[in-house]
Amino acid sequence: QVQLVESGGGLVQAGGSLRLSCAASGRTFSSYTMGWFRQAPGKDREFVAALRWSDANTYYADSVKGRCTISRDNAKNTLYLQMNSLKPDDTAVYYCAARSFSSASLPTAANMYAYWGQGTQVTVSS
């Protein structure tokens, strides 16, 4: 059974940085696609970034491109999201997600991912 556990959220001032982690267990993830999503109060869950585990190919939402970096550590089975130049609009619960196969394009729709973590809160103060 796939388990995803996020950590690293917190309160940060605008312009600051945070690194989110997602510890993945229960499978070998070499064929998986991983994603980060976020959900602010009263809003739909929003795609942030995706990564193909096998070759670390990545894709980003326009809203975070240039400010965020998704990466993985094979040895630790951990996915990361480094977020820089944070803005108050980045405030949300951030979720790690996994999809048990890879495709040529990296999916951005939440319903394309079968496994989800519990989320970690990121709050950016102005």
mmCIF file of C-alpha atoms in Angstrom:
data_model
loop_
_atom_site.group_PDB
_atom_site.id
_atom_site.type_symbol
_atom_site.label_atom_id
_atom_site.label_comp_id
_atom_site.label_asym_id
_atom_site.label_seq_id
_atom_site.Cartn_x
_atom_site.Cartn_y
_atom_site.Cartn_z
ATOM 1 C CA GLN A 1 0.000 0.000 0.000
ATOM 2 C CA VAL A 2 1.370 3.368 -1.013
ATOM 3 C CA GLN A 3 1.846 5.830 1.803
ATOM 4 C CA LEU A 4 2.800 9.477 1.354
ATOM 5 C CA VAL A 5 3.704 11.643 4.329
ATOM 6 C CA GLU A 6 4.352 15.359 3.841
ATOM 7 C CA SER A 7 6.368 17.585 6.124
ATOM 8 C CA GLY A 8 8.119 20.935 6.069
ATOM 9 C CA GLY A 9 5.224 23.348 6.022
ATOM 10 C CA GLY A 10 5.025 26.345 8.302
ATOM 11 C CA LEU A 11 4.705 30.093 8.615
ATOM 12 C CA VAL A 12 7.077 32.224 6.578
ATOM 13 C CA GLN A 13 7.265 35.882 5.591
ATOM 14 C CA ALA A 14 6.765 36.962 2.020
ATOM 15 C CA GLY A 15 9.998 36.546 0.093
ATOM 16 C CA GLY A 16 11.088 33.617 2.232
ATOM 17 C CA SER A 17 11.669 29.981 1.383
ATOM 18 C CA LEU A 18 10.440 26.578 2.478
ATOM 19 C CA ARG A 19 11.285 23.044 1.457
ATOM 20 C CA LEU A 20 8.479 20.515 1.597
ATOM 21 C CA SER A 21 9.221 16.806 1.813
ATOM 22 C CA CYS A 22 7.094 13.802 0.938
ATOM 23 C CA ALA A 23 8.268 10.459 2.292
ATOM 24 C CA ALA A 24 6.952 7.705 0.044
ATOM 25 C CA SER A 25 6.693 4.057 1.055
ATOM 26 C CA GLY A 26 4.987 0.812 0.152
ATOM 27 C CA ARG A 27 6.174 0.432 -3.422
ATOM 28 C CA THR A 28 9.141 0.832 -5.705
ATOM 29 C CA PHE A 29 8.533 4.231 -7.235
ATOM 30 C CA SER A 30 10.760 3.975 -10.294
ATOM 31 C CA SER A 31 7.739 3.791 -12.608
ATOM 32 C CA TYR A 32 5.654 6.385 -10.770
ATOM 33 C CA THR A 33 4.716 9.943 -11.533
ATOM 34 C CA MET A 34 4.698 12.243 -8.516
ATOM 35 C CA GLY A 35 3.007 15.577 -8.042
ATOM 36 C CA TRP A 36 2.541 18.477 -5.689
ATOM 37 C CA PHE A 37 -0.842 20.166 -5.431
ATOM 38 C CA ARG A 38 -2.184 22.862 -3.162
ATOM 39 C CA GLN A 39 -5.576 23.951 -1.916
ATOM 40 C CA ALA A 40 -6.395 27.311 -0.421
ATOM 41 C CA PRO A 41 -9.574 27.855 1.618
ATOM 42 C CA GLY A 42 -12.613 28.063 -0.626
ATOM 43 C CA LYS A 43 -10.652 27.138 -3.741
ATOM 44 C CA ASP A 44 -10.201 24.012 -5.825
ATOM 45 C CA ARG A 45 -7.120 21.863 -5.521
ATOM 46 C CA GLU A 46 -4.479 23.336 -7.815
ATOM 47 C CA PHE A 47 -1.580 21.689 -9.617
ATOM 48 C CA VAL A 48 1.860 22.944 -8.595
ATOM 49 C CA ALA A 49 4.485 20.616 -10.068
ATOM 50 C CA ALA A 50 5.027 17.067 -11.307
ATOM 51 C CA LEU A 51 8.005 14.758 -11.672
ATOM 52 C CA ARG A 52 8.579 11.468 -13.446
ATOM 53 C CA TRP A 53 10.516 9.355 -10.977
ATOM 54 C CA SER A 54 12.463 7.345 -13.554
ATOM 55 C CA ASP A 55 14.208 10.274 -15.237
ATOM 56 C CA ALA A 56 13.316 13.229 -12.952
ATOM 57 C CA ASN A 57 11.608 15.011 -15.816
ATOM 58 C CA THR A 58 9.570 17.896 -14.388
ATOM 59 C CA TYR A 59 6.694 20.200 -15.193
ATOM 60 C CA TYR A 60 5.473 23.285 -13.354
ATOM 61 C CA ALA A 61 2.390 25.433 -13.105
ATOM 62 C CA ASP A 62 2.941 28.901 -14.508
ATOM 63 C CA SER A 63 2.160 30.380 -11.096
ATOM 64 C CA VAL A 64 5.265 28.802 -9.525
ATOM 65 C CA LYS A 65 7.624 28.440 -12.488
ATOM 66 C CA GLY A 66 11.000 29.947 -11.643
ATOM 67 C CA ARG A 67 10.240 29.990 -7.917
ATOM 68 C CA CYS A 68 9.764 26.304 -7.138
ATOM 69 C CA THR A 69 11.814 23.195 -7.820
ATOM 70 C CA ILE A 70 10.505 19.643 -7.571
ATOM 71 C CA SER A 71 13.069 16.907 -7.049
ATOM 72 C CA ARG A 72 13.467 13.410 -5.646
ATOM 73 C CA ASP A 73 15.990 11.429 -3.667
ATOM 74 C CA ASN A 74 16.044 7.829 -4.848
ATOM 75 C CA ALA A 75 17.914 6.511 -1.837
ATOM 76 C CA LYS A 76 15.450 8.074 0.599
ATOM 77 C CA ASN A 77 12.299 7.530 -1.493
ATOM 78 C CA THR A 78 11.507 11.156 -0.842
ATOM 79 C CA LEU A 79 10.004 13.859 -3.024
ATOM 80 C CA TYR A 80 10.790 17.517 -2.399
ATOM 81 C CA LEU A 81 9.364 20.883 -3.298
ATOM 82 C CA GLN A 82 11.741 23.785 -2.786
ATOM 83 C CA MET A 83 9.777 27.026 -2.745
ATOM 84 C CA ASN A 84 11.513 30.402 -2.966
ATOM 85 C CA SER A 85 10.291 34.000 -3.174
ATOM 86 C CA LEU A 86 7.087 32.970 -1.460
ATOM 87 C CA LYS A 87 4.028 35.195 -1.779
ATOM 88 C CA PRO A 88 0.874 35.443 0.350
ATOM 89 C CA ASP A 89 -1.001 33.857 -2.594
ATOM 90 C CA ASP A 90 1.064 30.701 -2.027
ATOM 91 C CA THR A 91 -0.756 30.149 1.278
ATOM 92 C CA ALA A 92 -2.475 26.765 1.097
ATOM 93 C CA VAL A 93 -2.390 23.175 2.232
ATOM 94 C CA TYR A 94 0.177 21.403 0.064
ATOM 95 C CA TYR A 95 -0.393 17.786 -0.927
ATOM 96 C CA CYS A 96 1.916 15.163 -2.323
ATOM 97 C CA ALA A 97 0.359 12.797 -4.877
ATOM 98 C CA ALA A 98 1.417 9.683 -6.777
ATOM 99 C CA ARG A 99 0.347 7.930 -9.932
ATOM 100 C CA SER A 100 1.468 4.355 -10.434
ATOM 101 C CA PHE A 101 2.700 4.694 -13.988
ATOM 102 C CA SER A 102 4.488 7.146 -16.220
ATOM 103 C CA SER A 103 3.427 8.725 -19.457
ATOM 104 C CA ALA A 104 5.016 10.954 -22.047
ATOM 105 C CA SER A 105 3.304 14.000 -20.597
ATOM 106 C CA LEU A 106 3.135 14.748 -16.886
ATOM 107 C CA PRO A 107 -0.479 15.008 -15.727
ATOM 108 C CA THR A 108 -1.731 18.147 -14.036
ATOM 109 C CA ALA A 109 -5.265 17.053 -13.130
ATOM 110 C CA ALA A 110 -5.778 15.905 -9.560
ATOM 111 C CA ASN A 111 -7.997 13.014 -10.652
ATOM 112 C CA MET A 112 -5.068 11.492 -12.543
ATOM 113 C CA TYR A 113 -3.338 10.711 -9.243
ATOM 114 C CA ALA A 114 -4.515 7.773 -7.137
ATOM 115 C CA TYR A 115 -2.510 8.266 -3.956
ATOM 116 C CA TRP A 116 -2.427 11.307 -1.694
ATOM 117 C CA GLY A 117 -0.751 12.444 1.481
ATOM 118 C CA GLN A 118 -2.503 14.186 4.348
ATOM 119 C CA GLY A 119 -1.166 17.627 3.429
ATOM 120 C CA THR A 120 1.036 20.210 5.119
ATOM 121 C CA GLN A 121 0.033 23.815 5.767
ATOM 122 C CA VAL A 122 2.054 26.632 4.239
ATOM 123 C CA THR A 123 1.229 30.152 5.394
ATOM 124 C CA VAL A 124 2.953 33.180 3.892
ATOM 125 C CA SER A 125 2.522 36.441 5.746
ATOM 126 C CA SER A 126 2.757 39.825 4.049
#
